[in-house]
Amino acid sequence: MTRNSWLRSCFAIIANYYLACYLGVMSLGDSVMSISPINENSWDGIVKIQEEAYTDIAPEDVKVLKSKWYSSPQTCAVFTDHKGKVLAYLLAHPWASEIPPKLNEKIPVINSPILFIHDLALAIEGRGKNIGKELVQNLIHNAKAKSYVKILLVAVQNSTGFWAKFGFINIPSEEICSNYGENSQLMVLELET
């Protein structure tokens, strides 16, 4: 292989990687995975993932989860494998307060420049593959495009380190609902416009 053909091969690999990232598609081995909007067919997978992912807090009723989706479907997504199986999901919605919403309560449709990440969860088989990272980066990109000024979340189950990698910082708050579990932490990411 000549130096030029080697460089062309490297360039092609890099170009394909960036194209896949731009399109929200990722290849792991022989299987292609993608980020897509949540639809009605996603919910069985979402409920199953929620039940296996949360060990410190009780799972929420599907009607409550769907209220987050109904309020802002464009900021909610699933990560699926090549067969369409849901491996992870992210629910985010506008929120007009720095006091996080309570768990197990439906939310209304709100117009606000603040986005709240309600939930990010991965199936056991989806862990260790950067799927959570892909979903969060996709949301941050979309939030900036939609002119949100910040993203809030409550980090649960010792996940503050994960969120800090994206620039989220802790906010002292005594108004976090106890249903979020022990050691839950309010965090914020200020978005550059």
mmCIF file with all atom_site columns, C-alpha atoms in Angstrom:
data_model
loop_
_atom_site.group_PDB
_atom_site.id
_atom_site.type_symbol
_atom_site.label_atom_id
_atom_site.label_alt_id
_atom_site.label_comp_id
_atom_site.label_asym_id
_atom_site.label_entity_id
_atom_site.label_seq_id
_atom_site.pdbx_PDB_ins_code
_atom_site.Cartn_x
_atom_site.Cartn_y
_atom_site.Cartn_z
_atom_site.occupancy
_atom_site.B_iso_or_equiv
_atom_site.pdbx_formal_charge
_atom_site.auth_seq_id
_atom_site.auth_comp_id
_atom_site.auth_asym_id
_atom_site.auth_atom_id
_atom_site.pdbx_PDB_model_num
ATOM 1   C CA . MET A 1 1   ? 0.000   0.000  0.000  1.00 0.00 ? 1   MET A CA 1
ATOM 2   C CA . THR A 1 2   ? 1.423   3.374  -0.980 1.00 0.00 ? 2   THR A CA 1
ATOM 3   C CA . ARG A 1 3   ? 1.482   6.319  1.359  1.00 0.00 ? 3   ARG A CA 1
ATOM 4   C CA . ASN A 1 4   ? -1.206  8.125  -0.685 1.00 0.00 ? 4   ASN A CA 1
ATOM 5   C CA . SER A 1 5   ? -3.588  5.156  -0.698 1.00 0.00 ? 5   SER A CA 1
ATOM 6   C CA . TRP A 1 6   ? -3.042  4.733  3.040  1.00 0.00 ? 6   TRP A CA 1
ATOM 7   C CA . LEU A 1 7   ? -3.879  8.420  3.602  1.00 0.00 ? 7   LEU A CA 1
ATOM 8   C CA . ARG A 1 8   ? -7.005  8.111  1.422  1.00 0.00 ? 8   ARG A CA 1
ATOM 9   C CA . SER A 1 9   ? -8.115  5.082  3.471  1.00 0.00 ? 9   SER A CA 1
ATOM 10  C CA . CYS A 1 10  ? -7.586  6.969  6.725  1.00 0.00 ? 10  CYS A CA 1
ATOM 11  C CA . PHE A 1 11  ? -9.474  9.965  5.379  1.00 0.00 ? 11  PHE A CA 1
ATOM 12  C CA . ALA A 1 12  ? -12.385 7.744  4.282  1.00 0.00 ? 12  ALA A CA 1
ATOM 13  C CA . ILE A 1 13  ? -12.606 6.137  7.725  1.00 0.00 ? 13  ILE A CA 1
ATOM 14  C CA . ILE A 1 14  ? -12.582 9.523  9.466  1.00 0.00 ? 14  ILE A CA 1
ATOM 15  C CA . ALA A 1 15  ? -15.131 10.990 7.035  1.00 0.00 ? 15  ALA A CA 1
ATOM 16  C CA . ASN A 1 16  ? -17.474 8.021  7.540  1.00 0.00 ? 16  ASN A CA 1
ATOM 17  C CA . TYR A 1 17  ? -17.164 8.347  11.323 1.00 0.00 ? 17  TYR A CA 1
ATOM 18  C CA . TYR A 1 18  ? -18.081 12.041 11.267 1.00 0.00 ? 18  TYR A CA 1
ATOM 19  C CA . LEU A 1 19  ? -20.932 11.433 8.837  1.00 0.00 ? 19  LEU A CA 1
ATOM 20  C CA . ALA A 1 20  ? -22.296 8.732  11.151 1.00 0.00 ? 20  ALA A CA 1
ATOM 21  C CA . CYS A 1 21  ? -22.022 11.077 14.138 1.00 0.00 ? 21  CYS A CA 1
ATOM 22  C CA . TYR A 1 22  ? -23.808 13.829 12.214 1.00 0.00 ? 22  TYR A CA 1
ATOM 23  C CA . LEU A 1 23  ? -26.624 11.495 11.207 1.00 0.00 ? 23  LEU A CA 1
ATOM 24  C CA . GLY A 1 24  ? -26.938 10.011 14.701 1.00 0.00 ? 24  GLY A CA 1
ATOM 25  C CA . VAL A 1 25  ? -25.856 6.587  13.452 1.00 0.00 ? 25  VAL A CA 1
ATOM 26  C CA . MET A 1 26  ? -23.116 4.507  15.016 1.00 0.00 ? 26  MET A CA 1
ATOM 27  C CA . SER A 1 27  ? -21.597 1.195  13.995 1.00 0.00 ? 27  SER A CA 1
ATOM 28  C CA . LEU A 1 28  ? -20.438 -1.274 16.629 1.00 0.00 ? 28  LEU A CA 1
ATOM 29  C CA . GLY A 1 29  ? -19.008 -4.335 14.968 1.00 0.00 ? 29  GLY A CA 1
ATOM 30  C CA . ASP A 1 30  ? -21.460 -5.643 12.413 1.00 0.00 ? 30  ASP A CA 1
ATOM 31  C CA . SER A 1 31  ? -24.496 -3.887 13.858 1.00 0.00 ? 31  SER A CA 1
ATOM 32  C CA . VAL A 1 32  ? -25.661 -0.350 13.107 1.00 0.00 ? 32  VAL A CA 1
ATOM 33  C CA . MET A 1 33  ? -27.325 1.603  15.870 1.00 0.00 ? 33  MET A CA 1
ATOM 34  C CA . SER A 1 34  ? -29.095 4.938  15.722 1.00 0.00 ? 34  SER A CA 1
ATOM 35  C CA . ILE A 1 35  ? -30.715 7.738  17.672 1.00 0.00 ? 35  ILE A CA 1
ATOM 36  C CA . SER A 1 36  ? -34.333 8.362  16.734 1.00 0.00 ? 36  SER A CA 1
ATOM 37  C CA . PRO A 1 37  ? -37.411 10.099 18.134 1.00 0.00 ? 37  PRO A CA 1
ATOM 38  C CA . ILE A 1 38  ? -39.541 8.184  20.602 1.00 0.00 ? 38  ILE A CA 1
ATOM 39  C CA . ASN A 1 39  ? -42.756 6.767  19.152 1.00 0.00 ? 39  ASN A CA 1
ATOM 40  C CA . GLU A 1 40  ? -45.590 4.680  20.608 1.00 0.00 ? 40  GLU A CA 1
ATOM 41  C CA . ASN A 1 41  ? -43.731 1.464  19.767 1.00 0.00 ? 41  ASN A CA 1
ATOM 42  C CA . SER A 1 42  ? -40.760 2.563  21.912 1.00 0.00 ? 42  SER A CA 1
ATOM 43  C CA . TRP A 1 43  ? -42.563 2.381  25.241 1.00 0.00 ? 43  TRP A CA 1
ATOM 44  C CA . ASP A 1 44  ? -42.331 -1.343 25.991 1.00 0.00 ? 44  ASP A CA 1
ATOM 45  C CA . GLY A 1 45  ? -38.562 -1.085 25.656 1.00 0.00 ? 45  GLY A CA 1
ATOM 46  C CA . ILE A 1 46  ? -38.416 2.123  27.702 1.00 0.00 ? 46  ILE A CA 1
ATOM 47  C CA . VAL A 1 47  ? -40.409 0.596  30.564 1.00 0.00 ? 47  VAL A CA 1
ATOM 48  C CA . LYS A 1 48  ? -38.206 -2.515 30.582 1.00 0.00 ? 48  LYS A CA 1
ATOM 49  C CA . ILE A 1 49  ? -35.033 -0.413 30.666 1.00 0.00 ? 49  ILE A CA 1
ATOM 50  C CA . GLN A 1 50  ? -36.406 1.788  33.452 1.00 0.00 ? 50  GLN A CA 1
ATOM 51  C CA . GLU A 1 51  ? -37.147 -1.271 35.581 1.00 0.00 ? 51  GLU A CA 1
ATOM 52  C CA . GLU A 1 52  ? -33.646 -2.718 35.190 1.00 0.00 ? 52  GLU A CA 1
ATOM 53  C CA . ALA A 1 53  ? -31.734 0.587  35.388 1.00 0.00 ? 53  ALA A CA 1
ATOM 54  C CA . TYR A 1 54  ? -33.070 2.042  38.614 1.00 0.00 ? 54  TYR A CA 1
ATOM 55  C CA . THR A 1 55  ? -32.114 0.201  41.752 1.00 0.00 ? 55  THR A CA 1
ATOM 56  C CA . ASP A 1 56  ? -32.211 3.100  44.243 1.00 0.00 ? 56  ASP A CA 1
ATOM 57  C CA . ILE A 1 57  ? -35.538 4.638  43.216 1.00 0.00 ? 57  ILE A CA 1
ATOM 58  C CA . ALA A 1 58  ? -38.935 3.249  42.278 1.00 0.00 ? 58  ALA A CA 1
ATOM 59  C CA . PRO A 1 59  ? -39.805 3.181  38.561 1.00 0.00 ? 59  PRO A CA 1
ATOM 60  C CA . GLU A 1 60  ? -42.365 5.731  37.425 1.00 0.00 ? 60  GLU A CA 1
ATOM 61  C CA . ASP A 1 61  ? -45.686 4.836  35.860 1.00 0.00 ? 61  ASP A CA 1
ATOM 62  C CA . VAL A 1 62  ? -45.619 4.838  32.062 1.00 0.00 ? 62  VAL A CA 1
ATOM 63  C CA . LYS A 1 63  ? -48.362 7.521  31.965 1.00 0.00 ? 63  LYS A CA 1
ATOM 64  C CA . VAL A 1 64  ? -46.100 9.845  33.949 1.00 0.00 ? 64  VAL A CA 1
ATOM 65  C CA . LEU A 1 65  ? -43.151 9.135  31.656 1.00 0.00 ? 65  LEU A CA 1
ATOM 66  C CA . LYS A 1 66  ? -45.285 9.729  28.584 1.00 0.00 ? 66  LYS A CA 1
ATOM 67  C CA . SER A 1 67  ? -46.320 13.149 29.935 1.00 0.00 ? 67  SER A CA 1
ATOM 68  C CA . LYS A 1 68  ? -42.665 14.211 29.635 1.00 0.00 ? 68  LYS A CA 1
ATOM 69  C CA . TRP A 1 69  ? -42.630 12.985 26.041 1.00 0.00 ? 69  TRP A CA 1
ATOM 70  C CA . TYR A 1 70  ? -45.964 14.634 25.185 1.00 0.00 ? 70  TYR A CA 1
ATOM 71  C CA . SER A 1 71  ? -44.719 17.969 26.501 1.00 0.00 ? 71  SER A CA 1
ATOM 72  C CA . SER A 1 72  ? -41.645 17.964 24.243 1.00 0.00 ? 72  SER A CA 1
ATOM 73  C CA . PRO A 1 73  ? -41.294 15.049 21.795 1.00 0.00 ? 73  PRO A CA 1
ATOM 74  C CA . GLN A 1 74  ? -38.492 16.820 19.925 1.00 0.00 ? 74  GLN A CA 1
ATOM 75  C CA . THR A 1 75  ? -36.201 16.635 22.994 1.00 0.00 ? 75  THR A CA 1
ATOM 76  C CA . CYS A 1 76  ? -36.830 12.946 23.742 1.00 0.00 ? 76  CYS A CA 1
ATOM 77  C CA . ALA A 1 77  ? -35.032 10.109 21.977 1.00 0.00 ? 77  ALA A CA 1
ATOM 78  C CA . VAL A 1 78  ? -34.256 6.414  21.938 1.00 0.00 ? 78  VAL A CA 1
ATOM 79  C CA . PHE A 1 79  ? -31.107 4.626  20.879 1.00 0.00 ? 79  PHE A CA 1
ATOM 80  C CA . THR A 1 80  ? -31.922 1.482  18.927 1.00 0.00 ? 80  THR A CA 1
ATOM 81  C CA . ASP A 1 81  ? -29.962 -1.416 17.510 1.00 0.00 ? 81  ASP A CA 1
ATOM 82  C CA . HIS A 1 82  ? -30.122 -2.603 13.893 1.00 0.00 ? 82  HIS A CA 1
ATOM 83  C CA . LYS A 1 83  ? -33.317 -4.559 14.661 1.00 0.00 ? 83  LYS A CA 1
ATOM 84  C CA . GLY A 1 84  ? -35.051 -1.558 16.234 1.00 0.00 ? 84  GLY A CA 1
ATOM 85  C CA . LYS A 1 85  ? -34.647 -2.791 19.819 1.00 0.00 ? 85  LYS A CA 1
ATOM 86  C CA . VAL A 1 86  ? -34.474 0.077  22.307 1.00 0.00 ? 86  VAL A CA 1
ATOM 87  C CA . LEU A 1 87  ? -31.098 0.035  24.096 1.00 0.00 ? 87  LEU A CA 1
ATOM 88  C CA . ALA A 1 88  ? -31.408 3.427  25.802 1.00 0.00 ? 88  ALA A CA 1
ATOM 89  C CA . TYR A 1 89  ? -33.687 6.412  26.103 1.00 0.00 ? 89  TYR A CA 1
ATOM 90  C CA . LEU A 1 90  ? -33.516 10.057 27.090 1.00 0.00 ? 90  LEU A CA 1
ATOM 91  C CA . LEU A 1 91  ? -36.506 12.123 28.202 1.00 0.00 ? 91  LEU A CA 1
ATOM 92  C CA . ALA A 1 92  ? -36.118 15.904 28.420 1.00 0.00 ? 92  ALA A CA 1
ATOM 93  C CA . HIS A 1 93  ? -38.689 18.686 28.571 1.00 0.00 ? 93  HIS A CA 1
ATOM 94  C CA . PRO A 1 94  ? -38.917 22.443 29.116 1.00 0.00 ? 94  PRO A CA 1
ATOM 95  C CA . TRP A 1 95  ? -39.087 23.487 32.752 1.00 0.00 ? 95  TRP A CA 1
ATOM 96  C CA . ALA A 1 96  ? -39.710 26.999 34.118 1.00 0.00 ? 96  ALA A CA 1
ATOM 97  C CA . SER A 1 97  ? -38.011 26.688 37.512 1.00 0.00 ? 97  SER A CA 1
ATOM 98  C CA . GLU A 1 98  ? -34.684 25.864 39.117 1.00 0.00 ? 98  GLU A CA 1
ATOM 99  C CA . ILE A 1 99  ? -36.619 23.642 41.517 1.00 0.00 ? 99  ILE A CA 1
ATOM 100 C CA . PRO A 1 100 ? -36.751 20.253 39.796 1.00 0.00 ? 100 PRO A CA 1
ATOM 101 C CA . PRO A 1 101 ? -40.100 18.613 39.094 1.00 0.00 ? 101 PRO A CA 1
ATOM 102 C CA . LYS A 1 102 ? -41.283 15.936 41.479 1.00 0.00 ? 102 LYS A CA 1
ATOM 103 C CA . LEU A 1 103 ? -41.141 12.330 40.404 1.00 0.00 ? 103 LEU A CA 1
ATOM 104 C CA . ASN A 1 104 ? -44.343 10.376 39.779 1.00 0.00 ? 104 ASN A CA 1
ATOM 105 C CA . GLU A 1 105 ? -46.251 13.491 38.698 1.00 0.00 ? 105 GLU A CA 1
ATOM 106 C CA . LYS A 1 106 ? -47.374 14.345 35.180 1.00 0.00 ? 106 LYS A CA 1
ATOM 107 C CA . ILE A 1 107 ? -46.114 17.641 33.834 1.00 0.00 ? 107 ILE A CA 1
ATOM 108 C CA . PRO A 1 108 ? -47.920 20.211 31.708 1.00 0.00 ? 108 PRO A CA 1
ATOM 109 C CA . VAL A 1 109 ? -46.677 21.626 28.433 1.00 0.00 ? 109 VAL A CA 1
ATOM 110 C CA . ILE A 1 110 ? -44.470 24.577 29.357 1.00 0.00 ? 110 ILE A CA 1
ATOM 111 C CA . ASN A 1 111 ? -42.766 27.202 27.222 1.00 0.00 ? 111 ASN A CA 1
ATOM 112 C CA . SER A 1 112 ? -39.391 27.921 28.823 1.00 0.00 ? 112 SER A CA 1
ATOM 113 C CA . PRO A 1 113 ? -35.771 28.529 27.797 1.00 0.00 ? 113 PRO A CA 1
ATOM 114 C CA . ILE A 1 114 ? -34.721 25.935 30.405 1.00 0.00 ? 114 ILE A CA 1
ATOM 115 C CA . LEU A 1 115 ? -34.597 22.259 29.476 1.00 0.00 ? 115 LEU A CA 1
ATOM 116 C CA . PHE A 1 116 ? -34.816 19.570 32.164 1.00 0.00 ? 116 PHE A CA 1
ATOM 117 C CA . ILE A 1 117 ? -33.382 16.095 31.585 1.00 0.00 ? 117 ILE A CA 1
ATOM 118 C CA . HIS A 1 118 ? -35.887 13.887 33.316 1.00 0.00 ? 118 HIS A CA 1
ATOM 119 C CA . ASP A 1 119 ? -34.301 10.556 32.545 1.00 0.00 ? 119 ASP A CA 1
ATOM 120 C CA . LEU A 1 120 ? -31.416 8.858  30.782 1.00 0.00 ? 120 LEU A CA 1
ATOM 121 C CA . ALA A 1 121 ? -31.296 5.080  31.117 1.00 0.00 ? 121 ALA A CA 1
ATOM 122 C CA . LEU A 1 122 ? -29.560 2.230  29.315 1.00 0.00 ? 122 LEU A CA 1
ATOM 123 C CA . ALA A 1 123 ? -30.367 -1.435 28.962 1.00 0.00 ? 123 ALA A CA 1
ATOM 124 C CA . ILE A 1 124 ? -27.739 -3.714 30.456 1.00 0.00 ? 124 ILE A CA 1
ATOM 125 C CA . GLU A 1 125 ? -26.607 -4.783 26.970 1.00 0.00 ? 125 GLU A CA 1
ATOM 126 C CA . GLY A 1 126 ? -26.223 -1.138 25.937 1.00 0.00 ? 126 GLY A CA 1
ATOM 127 C CA . ARG A 1 127 ? -23.764 -0.217 28.664 1.00 0.00 ? 127 ARG A CA 1
ATOM 128 C CA . GLY A 1 128 ? -20.097 0.382  27.966 1.00 0.00 ? 128 GLY A CA 1
ATOM 129 C CA . LYS A 1 129 ? -20.699 1.390  24.335 1.00 0.00 ? 129 LYS A CA 1
ATOM 130 C CA . ASN A 1 130 ? -20.846 5.209  24.703 1.00 0.00 ? 130 ASN A CA 1
ATOM 131 C CA . ILE A 1 131 ? -24.576 5.156  23.985 1.00 0.00 ? 131 ILE A CA 1
ATOM 132 C CA . GLY A 1 132 ? -25.365 7.457  26.921 1.00 0.00 ? 132 GLY A CA 1
ATOM 133 C CA . LYS A 1 133 ? -22.703 9.865  25.720 1.00 0.00 ? 133 LYS A CA 1
ATOM 134 C CA . GLU A 1 134 ? -24.181 9.869  22.201 1.00 0.00 ? 134 GLU A CA 1
ATOM 135 C CA . LEU A 1 135 ? -27.688 10.617 23.509 1.00 0.00 ? 135 LEU A CA 1
ATOM 136 C CA . VAL A 1 136 ? -26.489 13.458 25.753 1.00 0.00 ? 136 VAL A CA 1
ATOM 137 C CA . GLN A 1 137 ? -24.362 15.042 23.020 1.00 0.00 ? 137 GLN A CA 1
ATOM 138 C CA . ASN A 1 138 ? -27.304 14.813 20.628 1.00 0.00 ? 138 ASN A CA 1
ATOM 139 C CA . LEU A 1 139 ? -29.579 16.527 23.167 1.00 0.00 ? 139 LEU A CA 1
ATOM 140 C CA . ILE A 1 140 ? -27.066 19.305 23.878 1.00 0.00 ? 140 ILE A CA 1
ATOM 141 C CA . HIS A 1 141 ? -26.697 19.951 20.140 1.00 0.00 ? 141 HIS A CA 1
ATOM 142 C CA . ASN A 1 142 ? -30.491 20.064 19.688 1.00 0.00 ? 142 ASN A CA 1
ATOM 143 C CA . ALA A 1 143 ? -30.974 22.265 22.770 1.00 0.00 ? 143 ALA A CA 1
ATOM 144 C CA . LYS A 1 144 ? -28.524 24.826 21.401 1.00 0.00 ? 144 LYS A CA 1
ATOM 145 C CA . ALA A 1 145 ? -30.232 24.734 17.996 1.00 0.00 ? 145 ALA A CA 1
ATOM 146 C CA . LYS A 1 146 ? -33.596 25.365 19.683 1.00 0.00 ? 146 LYS A CA 1
ATOM 147 C CA . SER A 1 147 ? -32.144 28.296 21.704 1.00 0.00 ? 147 SER A CA 1
ATOM 148 C CA . TYR A 1 148 ? -32.421 26.784 25.173 1.00 0.00 ? 148 TYR A CA 1
ATOM 149 C CA . VAL A 1 149 ? -30.186 28.716 27.593 1.00 0.00 ? 149 VAL A CA 1
ATOM 150 C CA . LYS A 1 150 ? -29.487 25.928 30.065 1.00 0.00 ? 150 LYS A CA 1
ATOM 151 C CA . ILE A 1 151 ? -30.153 22.309 30.885 1.00 0.00 ? 151 ILE A CA 1
ATOM 152 C CA . LEU A 1 152 ? -31.001 21.138 34.400 1.00 0.00 ? 152 LEU A CA 1
ATOM 153 C CA . LEU A 1 153 ? -31.087 17.605 35.786 1.00 0.00 ? 153 LEU A CA 1
ATOM 154 C CA . VAL A 1 154 ? -31.039 15.687 39.033 1.00 0.00 ? 154 VAL A CA 1
ATOM 155 C CA . ALA A 1 155 ? -28.142 13.230 39.084 1.00 0.00 ? 155 ALA A CA 1
ATOM 156 C CA . VAL A 1 156 ? -29.175 9.991  40.804 1.00 0.00 ? 156 VAL A CA 1
ATOM 157 C CA . GLN A 1 157 ? -27.434 6.752  41.724 1.00 0.00 ? 157 GLN A CA 1
ATOM 158 C CA . ASN A 1 158 ? -23.980 8.391  41.965 1.00 0.00 ? 158 ASN A CA 1
ATOM 159 C CA . SER A 1 159 ? -24.012 9.676  38.368 1.00 0.00 ? 159 SER A CA 1
ATOM 160 C CA . THR A 1 160 ? -22.587 13.183 38.982 1.00 0.00 ? 160 THR A CA 1
ATOM 161 C CA . GLY A 1 161 ? -19.221 12.180 37.478 1.00 0.00 ? 161 GLY A CA 1
ATOM 162 C CA . PHE A 1 162 ? -20.890 11.108 34.226 1.00 0.00 ? 162 PHE A CA 1
ATOM 163 C CA . TRP A 1 163 ? -22.732 14.416 33.905 1.00 0.00 ? 163 TRP A CA 1
ATOM 164 C CA . ALA A 1 164 ? -19.665 16.483 34.845 1.00 0.00 ? 164 ALA A CA 1
ATOM 165 C CA . LYS A 1 165 ? -17.923 15.154 31.708 1.00 0.00 ? 165 LYS A CA 1
ATOM 166 C CA . PHE A 1 166 ? -20.384 17.225 29.644 1.00 0.00 ? 166 PHE A CA 1
ATOM 167 C CA . GLY A 1 167 ? -19.828 20.380 31.707 1.00 0.00 ? 167 GLY A CA 1
ATOM 168 C CA . PHE A 1 168 ? -22.713 20.022 34.161 1.00 0.00 ? 168 PHE A CA 1
ATOM 169 C CA . ILE A 1 169 ? -21.932 21.521 37.573 1.00 0.00 ? 169 ILE A CA 1
ATOM 170 C CA . ASN A 1 170 ? -23.549 20.962 40.964 1.00 0.00 ? 170 ASN A CA 1
ATOM 171 C CA . ILE A 1 171 ? -26.085 23.474 42.262 1.00 0.00 ? 171 ILE A CA 1
ATOM 172 C CA . PRO A 1 172 ? -26.780 23.441 45.997 1.00 0.00 ? 172 PRO A CA 1
ATOM 173 C CA . SER A 1 173 ? -30.481 22.714 46.467 1.00 0.00 ? 173 SER A CA 1
ATOM 174 C CA . GLU A 1 174 ? -32.579 21.585 49.369 1.00 0.00 ? 174 GLU A CA 1
ATOM 175 C CA . GLU A 1 175 ? -35.710 21.393 47.258 1.00 0.00 ? 175 GLU A CA 1
ATOM 176 C CA . ILE A 1 176 ? -35.075 18.058 45.554 1.00 0.00 ? 176 ILE A CA 1
ATOM 177 C CA . CYS A 1 177 ? -37.952 15.626 46.014 1.00 0.00 ? 177 CYS A CA 1
ATOM 178 C CA . SER A 1 178 ? -36.928 12.734 48.285 1.00 0.00 ? 178 SER A CA 1
ATOM 179 C CA . ASN A 1 179 ? -38.152 10.268 45.623 1.00 0.00 ? 179 ASN A CA 1
ATOM 180 C CA . TYR A 1 180 ? -34.961 10.988 43.673 1.00 0.00 ? 180 TYR A CA 1
ATOM 181 C CA . GLY A 1 181 ? -33.101 8.953  46.295 1.00 0.00 ? 181 GLY A CA 1
ATOM 182 C CA . GLU A 1 182 ? -30.212 9.541  48.649 1.00 0.00 ? 182 GLU A CA 1
ATOM 183 C CA . ASN A 1 183 ? -27.269 11.582 47.387 1.00 0.00 ? 183 ASN A CA 1
ATOM 184 C CA . SER A 1 184 ? -29.243 13.003 44.448 1.00 0.00 ? 184 SER A CA 1
ATOM 185 C CA . GLN A 1 185 ? -27.702 16.211 43.159 1.00 0.00 ? 185 GLN A CA 1
ATOM 186 C CA . LEU A 1 186 ? -29.155 19.095 41.131 1.00 0.00 ? 186 LEU A CA 1
ATOM 187 C CA . MET A 1 187 ? -26.853 19.993 38.227 1.00 0.00 ? 187 MET A CA 1
ATOM 188 C CA . VAL A 1 188 ? -26.861 22.593 35.461 1.00 0.00 ? 188 VAL A CA 1
ATOM 189 C CA . LEU A 1 189 ? -25.209 23.128 32.097 1.00 0.00 ? 189 LEU A CA 1
ATOM 190 C CA . GLU A 1 190 ? -25.214 26.716 30.827 1.00 0.00 ? 190 GLU A CA 1
ATOM 191 C CA . LEU A 1 191 ? -25.495 26.671 27.036 1.00 0.00 ? 191 LEU A CA 1
ATOM 192 C CA . GLU A 1 192 ? -23.499 29.035 24.883 1.00 0.00 ? 192 GLU A CA 1
ATOM 193 C CA . THR A 1 193 ? -25.592 30.671 22.211 1.00 0.00 ? 193 THR A CA 1
#
